[in-house]
GROMACS .gro file of C-alpha atoms in nm:
model
  350
    1MET     CA    1   2.149  -3.525  -0.987
    2PRO     CA    2   2.161  -3.903  -1.054
    3ALA     CA    3   1.830  -4.088  -1.076
    4PRO     CA    4   1.748  -4.287  -0.762
    5LYS     CA    5   1.774  -4.665  -0.769
    6TYR     CA    6   1.455  -4.863  -0.712
    7ILE     CA    7   1.415  -5.225  -0.607
    8ASP     CA    8   1.122  -5.442  -0.506
    9ARG     CA    9   1.115  -5.534  -0.138
   10PRO     CA   10   0.843  -5.732   0.034
   11VAL     CA   11   0.670  -5.506   0.287
   12PRO     CA   12   0.501  -5.733   0.545
   13ARG     CA   13   0.122  -5.728   0.547
   14ILE     CA   14   0.001  -5.822   0.895
   15SER     CA   15  -0.357  -5.903   0.994
   16LEU     CA   16  -0.487  -5.813   1.340
   17LYS     CA   17  -0.793  -6.037   1.298
   18ASP     CA   18  -0.882  -6.233   1.615
   19PHE     CA   19  -0.608  -6.037   1.786
   20GLU     CA   20  -0.662  -6.163   2.141
   21CYS     CA   21  -0.628  -6.523   2.022
   22ARG     CA   22  -0.321  -6.449   1.809
   23VAL     CA   23  -0.114  -6.210   2.019
   24ASP     CA   24   0.200  -6.427   2.009
   25GLU     CA   25   0.170  -6.483   1.634
   26VAL     CA   26   0.117  -6.114   1.565
   27THR     CA   27   0.404  -6.025   1.799
   28SER     CA   28   0.638  -6.252   1.605
   29GLN     CA   29   0.532  -6.099   1.272
   30LEU     CA   30   0.565  -5.742   1.398
   31CYS     CA   31   0.908  -5.799   1.553
   32ASP     CA   32   1.036  -5.963   1.235
   33ALA     CA   33   0.917  -5.665   1.030
   34ALA     CA   34   1.065  -5.419   1.279
   35GLU     CA   35   1.403  -5.594   1.278
   36ASN     CA   36   1.437  -5.630   0.902
   37ILE     CA   37   1.267  -5.338   0.727
   38GLY     CA   38   1.110  -5.105   0.984
   39PHE     CA   39   0.786  -5.076   0.784
   40PHE     CA   40   0.476  -5.294   0.767
   41VAL     CA   41   0.111  -5.273   0.663
   42ILE     CA   42  -0.173  -5.373   0.893
   43VAL     CA   43  -0.518  -5.494   0.790
   44ASP     CA   44  -0.821  -5.615   0.988
   45HIS     CA   45  -0.732  -5.344   1.237
   46GLY     CA   46  -1.084  -5.254   1.347
   47LEU     CA   47  -1.107  -4.909   1.188
   48ALA     CA   48  -1.394  -4.889   0.941
   49ASP     CA   49  -1.349  -4.724   0.601
   50GLU     CA   50  -1.604  -4.469   0.718
   51ASP     CA   51  -1.380  -4.374   1.012
   52ILE     CA   52  -1.086  -4.311   0.781
   53ASP     CA   53  -1.301  -4.126   0.528
   54SER     CA   54  -1.429  -3.905   0.808
   55ILE     CA   55  -1.085  -3.781   0.919
   56PHE     CA   56  -0.988  -3.712   0.558
   57GLU     CA   57  -1.304  -3.506   0.522
   58GLN     CA   58  -1.213  -3.310   0.836
   59SER     CA   59  -0.867  -3.255   0.688
   60ARG     CA   60  -1.010  -3.135   0.356
   61ARG     CA   61  -1.242  -2.893   0.536
   62PHE     CA   62  -0.960  -2.746   0.742
   63PHE     CA   63  -0.711  -2.696   0.458
   64ALA     CA   64  -0.982  -2.541   0.239
   65LEU     CA   65  -1.012  -2.253   0.487
   66PRO     CA   66  -0.854  -1.915   0.408
   67HIS     CA   67  -0.504  -1.863   0.545
   68GLU     CA   68  -0.635  -1.606   0.791
   69ALA     CA   69  -0.866  -1.864   0.949
   70LYS     CA   70  -0.594  -2.130   0.972
   71ALA     CA   71  -0.358  -1.873   1.120
   72THR     CA   72  -0.582  -1.850   1.426
   73VAL     CA   73  -0.426  -2.185   1.529
   74SER     CA   74  -0.071  -2.120   1.407
   75PHE     CA   75   0.207  -2.363   1.499
   76LEU     CA   76   0.363  -2.363   1.846
   77PRO     CA   77   0.688  -2.534   1.955
   78LYS     CA   78   0.483  -2.779   2.163
   79ASN     CA   79   0.419  -2.948   1.825
   80VAL     CA   80   0.061  -2.830   1.790
   81GLY     CA   81  -0.111  -2.607   1.537
   82TRP     CA   82  -0.100  -2.519   1.168
   83GLU     CA   83   0.218  -2.463   0.973
   84TYR     CA   84   0.270  -2.367   0.609
   85LYS     CA   85   0.591  -2.473   0.432
   86GLY     CA   86   0.755  -2.474   0.773
   87GLN     CA   87   0.937  -2.807   0.780
   88ILE     CA   88   1.295  -2.826   0.654
   89ARG     CA   89   1.469  -3.161   0.622
   90PRO     CA   90   1.843  -3.202   0.687
   91SER     CA   91   1.847  -3.426   0.378
   92THR     CA   92   1.742  -3.142   0.144
   93GLY     CA   93   1.799  -2.811   0.323
   94VAL     CA   94   1.476  -2.670   0.178
   95ALA     CA   95   1.116  -2.659   0.299
   96ASP     CA   96   0.875  -2.940   0.221
   97GLU     CA   97   0.598  -2.829  -0.015
   98LYS     CA   98   0.307  -2.888   0.219
   99GLU     CA   99   0.096  -2.755   0.503
  100THR     CA  100   0.007  -2.950   0.817
  101TYR     CA  101  -0.209  -2.929   1.127
  102GLN     CA  102  -0.084  -3.100   1.445
  103LEU     CA  103  -0.338  -3.208   1.708
  104GLN     CA  104  -0.283  -3.359   2.052
  105PHE     CA  105  -0.496  -3.500   2.334
  106SER     CA  106  -0.305  -3.311   2.599
  107ASP     CA  107  -0.280  -2.971   2.766
  108ASN     CA  108  -0.041  -2.871   2.487
  109MET     CA  109  -0.353  -2.773   2.292
  110LYS     CA  110  -0.444  -2.514   2.558
  111ASN     CA  111  -0.326  -2.161   2.642
  112PRO     CA  112  -0.356  -2.055   2.367
  113ASP     CA  113  -0.621  -2.287   2.229
  114ARG     CA  114  -0.491  -2.465   1.917
  115TRP     CA  115  -0.826  -2.621   1.824
  116ILE     CA  116  -0.990  -2.443   1.532
  117SER     CA  117  -1.303  -2.275   1.663
  118ASP     CA  118  -1.640  -2.445   1.614
  119THR     CA  119  -1.766  -2.113   1.482
  120ILE     CA  120  -1.515  -2.144   1.196
  121LEU     CA  121  -1.534  -2.521   1.145
  122PRO     CA  122  -1.829  -2.681   1.326
  123GLY     CA  123  -1.768  -3.034   1.452
  124PHE     CA  124  -1.399  -3.043   1.370
  125LYS     CA  125  -1.272  -3.091   1.725
  126SER     CA  126  -1.519  -3.363   1.823
  127GLY     CA  127  -1.475  -3.547   1.494
  128SER     CA  128  -1.097  -3.536   1.513
  129LEU     CA  129  -1.083  -3.649   1.876
  130ASP     CA  130  -1.313  -3.940   1.796
  131PHE     CA  131  -1.071  -4.059   1.527
  132MET     CA  132  -0.767  -3.996   1.749
  133HIS     CA  133  -0.904  -4.227   2.017
  134LYS     CA  134  -0.970  -4.498   1.758
  135ALA     CA  135  -0.615  -4.465   1.620
  136GLN     CA  136  -0.485  -4.483   1.977
  137ALA     CA  137  -0.675  -4.809   2.032
  138VAL     CA  138  -0.506  -4.964   1.727
  139SER     CA  139  -0.169  -4.831   1.843
  140GLU     CA  140  -0.215  -4.991   2.185
  141LYS     CA  141  -0.250  -5.336   2.026
  142LEU     CA  142   0.076  -5.286   1.837
  143MET     CA  143   0.260  -5.141   2.137
  144ARG     CA  144   0.145  -5.436   2.347
  145CYS     CA  145   0.312  -5.669   2.099
  146PHE     CA  146   0.635  -5.471   2.081
  147ALA     CA  147   0.654  -5.462   2.462
  148ARG     CA  148   0.611  -5.839   2.475
  149GLY     CA  149   0.872  -5.887   2.201
  150LEU     CA  150   1.126  -5.686   2.402
  151GLY     CA  151   1.057  -5.874   2.725
  152PHE     CA  152   0.869  -5.590   2.895
  153ASP     CA  153   0.530  -5.620   3.062
  154ASP     CA  154   0.254  -5.618   2.797
  155GLU     CA  155   0.125  -5.277   2.911
  156PHE     CA  156   0.471  -5.120   2.941
  157PHE     CA  157   0.450  -4.900   2.631
  158ASN     CA  158   0.079  -4.831   2.671
  159LYS     CA  159   0.138  -4.688   3.018
  160ALA     CA  160   0.416  -4.468   2.882
  161HIS     CA  161   0.180  -4.341   2.610
  162ASP     CA  162  -0.127  -4.281   2.829
  163VAL     CA  163  -0.320  -4.015   2.636
  164THR     CA  164  -0.545  -3.941   2.935
  165ARG     CA  165  -0.250  -3.772   3.109
  166PRO     CA  166  -0.204  -3.394   3.069
  167ASN     CA  167   0.160  -3.441   2.957
  168SER     CA  168   0.080  -3.682   2.675
  169GLN     CA  169   0.274  -3.600   2.357
  170SER     CA  170   0.114  -3.822   2.090
  171VAL     CA  171   0.014  -3.631   1.776
  172LEU     CA  172  -0.240  -3.663   1.498
  173ARG     CA  173  -0.098  -3.481   1.198
  174LEU     CA  174  -0.313  -3.379   0.902
  175LEU     CA  175  -0.101  -3.327   0.589
  176HIS     CA  176  -0.179  -3.150   0.263
  177TYR     CA  177   0.089  -3.170  -0.006
  178PHE     CA  178   0.058  -2.919  -0.286
  179GLU     CA  179   0.018  -3.000  -0.653
  180VAL     CA  180   0.353  -3.071  -0.820
  181PRO     CA  181   0.456  -2.870  -1.130
  182LYS     CA  182   0.500  -3.092  -1.434
  183ALA     CA  183   0.805  -2.905  -1.564
  184PRO     CA  184   1.146  -2.914  -1.392
  185GLY     CA  185   1.230  -2.604  -1.190
  186LYS     CA  186   1.355  -2.528  -0.842
  187ASP     CA  187   1.428  -2.799  -0.586
  188TYR     CA  188   1.083  -2.932  -0.500
  189HIS     CA  189   1.029  -3.186  -0.222
  190ARG     CA  190   0.698  -3.303  -0.084
  191ALA     CA  191   0.875  -3.461   0.214
  192GLY     CA  192   1.250  -3.502   0.190
  193PRO     CA  193   1.421  -3.820   0.317
  194HIS     CA  194   1.389  -3.849   0.695
  195ALA     CA  195   1.320  -4.082   0.984
  196ASP     CA  196   1.043  -4.025   1.237
  197TRP     CA  197   1.151  -3.966   1.596
  198ASP     CA  198   0.842  -4.108   1.767
  199LEU     CA  199   0.789  -4.465   1.891
  200LEU     CA  200   0.553  -4.580   1.617
  201THR     CA  201   0.374  -4.407   1.328
  202LEU     CA  202   0.040  -4.505   1.175
  203LEU     CA  203  -0.003  -4.352   0.829
  204PHE     CA  204  -0.337  -4.324   0.652
  205GLN     CA  205  -0.330  -4.253   0.277
  206ARG     CA  206  -0.571  -4.214  -0.013
  207GLU     CA  207  -0.560  -4.474  -0.285
  208GLY     CA  208  -0.416  -4.329  -0.606
  209GLN     CA  209  -0.219  -4.056  -0.425
  210CYS     CA  210   0.119  -4.228  -0.433
  211GLY     CA  211   0.460  -4.097  -0.331
  212LEU     CA  212   0.568  -4.282  -0.014
  213GLU     CA  213   0.907  -4.450  -0.060
  214ILE     CA  214   1.132  -4.628   0.191
  215CYS     CA  215   1.507  -4.685   0.205
  216PRO     CA  216   1.618  -4.931   0.477
  217GLY     CA  217   1.978  -4.937   0.597
  218ARG     CA  218   2.012  -4.757   0.933
  219GLU     CA  219   2.187  -4.965   1.197
  220VAL     CA  220   2.216  -4.728   1.496
  221VAL     CA  221   1.974  -4.456   1.604
  222THR     CA  222   2.246  -4.194   1.658
  223GLU     CA  223   2.347  -4.190   1.290
  224PHE     CA  224   2.173  -4.088   0.969
  225GLY     CA  225   2.334  -4.357   0.752
  226ALA     CA  226   2.108  -4.556   0.521
  227GLY     CA  227   2.109  -4.753   0.202
  228ASP     CA  228   2.063  -4.604  -0.144
  229GLU     CA  229   1.788  -4.821  -0.294
  230TRP     CA  230   1.427  -4.706  -0.270
  231THR     CA  231   1.102  -4.904  -0.263
  232ARG     CA  232   0.758  -4.758  -0.322
  233ILE     CA  233   0.463  -4.839  -0.096
  234GLU     CA  234   0.140  -4.790  -0.286
  235PRO     CA  235  -0.159  -4.669  -0.082
  236LYS     CA  236  -0.451  -4.910  -0.071
  237GLU     CA  237  -0.795  -4.855   0.075
  238GLY     CA  238  -0.837  -4.992   0.425
  239GLU     CA  239  -0.466  -5.049   0.489
  240ILE     CA  240  -0.260  -4.864   0.749
  241VAL     CA  241   0.111  -4.824   0.677
  242CYS     CA  242   0.315  -4.834   0.998
  243ASN     CA  243   0.679  -4.762   1.070
  244ILE     CA  244   0.919  -4.778   1.361
  245GLY     CA  245   1.043  -4.441   1.486
  246ASP     CA  246   1.378  -4.341   1.635
  247LEU     CA  247   1.239  -4.367   1.985
  248LEU     CA  248   1.154  -4.738   1.952
  249MET     CA  249   1.490  -4.797   1.784
  250PHE     CA  250   1.652  -4.635   2.091
  251TRP     CA  251   1.420  -4.816   2.334
  252SER     CA  252   1.502  -5.153   2.171
  253ASP     CA  253   1.880  -5.096   2.182
  254ASP     CA  254   1.882  -5.068   1.799
  255ARG     CA  255   1.711  -5.405   1.751
  256PHE     CA  256   1.413  -5.247   1.574
  257LYS     CA  257   1.495  -5.021   1.278
  258SER     CA  258   1.375  -4.666   1.217
  259THR     CA  259   1.386  -4.650   0.839
  260LEU     CA  260   1.456  -4.354   0.613
  261HIS     CA  261   1.155  -4.261   0.400
  262ARG     CA  262   1.022  -3.975   0.189
  263VAL     CA  263   0.723  -3.857  -0.011
  264ALA     CA  264   0.873  -3.826  -0.358
  265THR     CA  265   0.768  -3.593  -0.633
  266PRO     CA  266   0.736  -3.725  -0.989
  267LEU     CA  267   1.060  -3.546  -1.079
  268GLU     CA  268   1.243  -3.726  -0.798
  269ALA     CA  269   1.096  -4.058  -0.908
  270GLU     CA  270   1.243  -4.065  -1.259
  271GLY     CA  271   1.419  -4.391  -1.178
  272LEU     CA  272   1.090  -4.579  -1.161
  273VAL     CA  273   1.042  -4.871  -1.395
  274ASP     CA  274   0.783  -4.910  -1.669
  275GLY     CA  275   0.770  -4.538  -1.737
  276GLU     CA  276   0.590  -4.453  -1.410
  277LYS     CA  277   0.622  -4.087  -1.326
  278GLY     CA  278   0.442  -4.062  -0.995
  279TYR     CA  279   0.151  -3.846  -0.886
  280HIS     CA  280   0.129  -3.471  -0.965
  281GLY     CA  281  -0.197  -3.377  -0.792
  282GLU     CA  282  -0.270  -3.263  -0.440
  283ARG     CA  283  -0.193  -3.531  -0.183
  284TYR     CA  284  -0.360  -3.578   0.153
  285SER     CA  285  -0.242  -3.809   0.431
  286VAL     CA  286  -0.294  -3.845   0.804
  287GLY     CA  287  -0.022  -3.957   1.045
  288PHE     CA  288  -0.071  -4.072   1.403
  289PHE     CA  289   0.258  -4.040   1.592
  290ASN     CA  290   0.286  -4.230   1.919
  291GLN     CA  291   0.510  -4.028   2.150
  292PRO     CA  292   0.550  -4.103   2.522
  293CYS     CA  293   0.445  -3.878   2.807
  294SER     CA  294   0.710  -3.621   2.883
  295ASP     CA  295   0.814  -3.791   3.211
  296ALA     CA  296   0.831  -4.148   3.075
  297ILE     CA  297   1.170  -4.311   3.139
  298ILE     CA  298   1.322  -4.448   2.820
  299ARG     CA  299   1.588  -4.718   2.841
  300GLY     CA  300   1.627  -5.040   2.645
  301PRO     CA  301   1.628  -5.388   2.801
  302LYS     CA  302   2.006  -5.413   2.758
  303GLY     CA  303   2.078  -5.054   2.859
  304LYS     CA  304   2.277  -4.971   2.542
  305TYR     CA  305   2.196  -4.601   2.582
  306PRO     CA  306   2.165  -4.391   2.901
  307ALA     CA  307   1.812  -4.349   3.033
  308VAL     CA  308   1.629  -4.030   2.929
  309THR     CA  309   1.279  -3.898   2.973
  310GLY     CA  310   1.034  -3.856   2.688
  311GLU     CA  311   1.090  -3.481   2.700
  312GLU     CA  312   1.469  -3.520   2.696
  313PHE     CA  313   1.454  -3.761   2.404
  314ASN     CA  314   1.258  -3.510   2.197
  315LYS     CA  315   1.501  -3.230   2.281
  316ASN     CA  316   1.802  -3.450   2.192
  317ALA     CA  317   1.637  -3.553   1.865
  318MET     CA  318   1.562  -3.192   1.773
  319LYS     CA  319   1.923  -3.093   1.844
  320ARG     CA  320   2.055  -3.380   1.633
  321TYR     CA  321   1.829  -3.286   1.342
  322TYR     CA  322   1.907  -2.917   1.378
  323ASP     CA  323   2.283  -2.984   1.375
  324ALA     CA  324   2.238  -3.197   1.063
  325LEU     CA  325   2.036  -2.919   0.899
  326VAL     CA  326   2.307  -2.660   0.975
  327LYS     CA  327   2.567  -2.890   0.822
  328LYS     CA  328   2.351  -2.943   0.514
  329ARG     CA  329   2.299  -2.569   0.468
  330GLU     CA  330   2.670  -2.501   0.497
  331THR     CA  331   2.729  -2.757   0.224
  332LEU     CA  332   2.464  -2.600   0.000
  333GLU     CA  333   2.588  -2.247   0.060
  334LYS     CA  334   2.940  -2.348  -0.038
  335GLY     CA  335   2.793  -2.458  -0.368
  336ASN     CA  336   2.595  -2.132  -0.398
  337ASN     CA  337   2.272  -2.327  -0.420
  338PRO     CA  338   1.997  -2.070  -0.492
  339GLY     CA  339   1.725  -2.304  -0.369
  340VAL     CA  340   1.815  -2.264  -0.003
  341GLU     CA  341   1.548  -2.057   0.166
  342LYS     CA  342   1.613  -1.862   0.486
  343GLN     CA  343   1.381  -2.045   0.723
  344THR     CA  344   1.442  -2.167   1.074
  345ALA     CA  345   1.162  -2.409   1.165
  346ILE     CA  346   1.257  -2.773   1.190
  347GLU     CA  347   1.071  -3.087   1.294
  348ALA     CA  348   1.132  -3.456   1.247
  349SER     CA  349   0.791  -3.618   1.219
  350ALA     CA  350   0.681  -3.734   0.876
   0.00000   0.00000   0.00000
């Protein structure tokens, strides 16, 4: 397998300081980033370091539980619950080496209850919900700007992503990537190349736990095409890495770009300069995925694509990813690739 190509790209760093006085300026900066690279970093966002530390501590507590305890909130197709090596990317055909726990505000967490019991993990639900509401508040500032940039009413996207509604679909995802072996072996991917299918993702990382890489190049949301040159985004304390998802690419008539990205292992990152080999240890991250209510009507200002609901968009995205996965597996099986595992679960969030 050829070593990947790496180049330096400027990833915009955007301050939300004095936001109400600078909405037009911030809107211009966000739209420029969305049009040209699909990724940006925000600072002065209003979340304290203690808030971010707190959700990482909740994540650590949950993933330290025995499998039997985590299995009491096992994954459901409503995109809630705990999964273990359950996500297979069409780009690789094998499961990501990680476990995750998906949390929502909505009724999707009920019947059966997908919140870990307070008797198992006291304070987890209240602590997680507190952080989710704070992440939502940051998201609403960004969505206000993107709505303005597209010529919609300022509250257009915020109304479509109203987390007080029972059919809200936004997700907080706790991620725990396993330690990477230092010797080459089977195909090993922390998170294979993919695009998110939400509107907008906020990613929280721990400084020193690197691996996130981006590869701009997609021009239309219905295709998987991308470039072939990767750029690393190093995690820094207090920064939130954000990226455009397929849904905002669709909703903007392909004006804003949903960029291919991955969490690379050191073995995948052999093309790095200066002898860097990446990070082998356990990696923790937290993603907040803004997804519209299931009945939200999604159509861009120019009407490039037919209108769909939030629920229909998710179903269409899942079908597109599943079809791509089937095609990838057929390709691997023709080559008698022994690394292909017989699993069926598939998602598209990072």
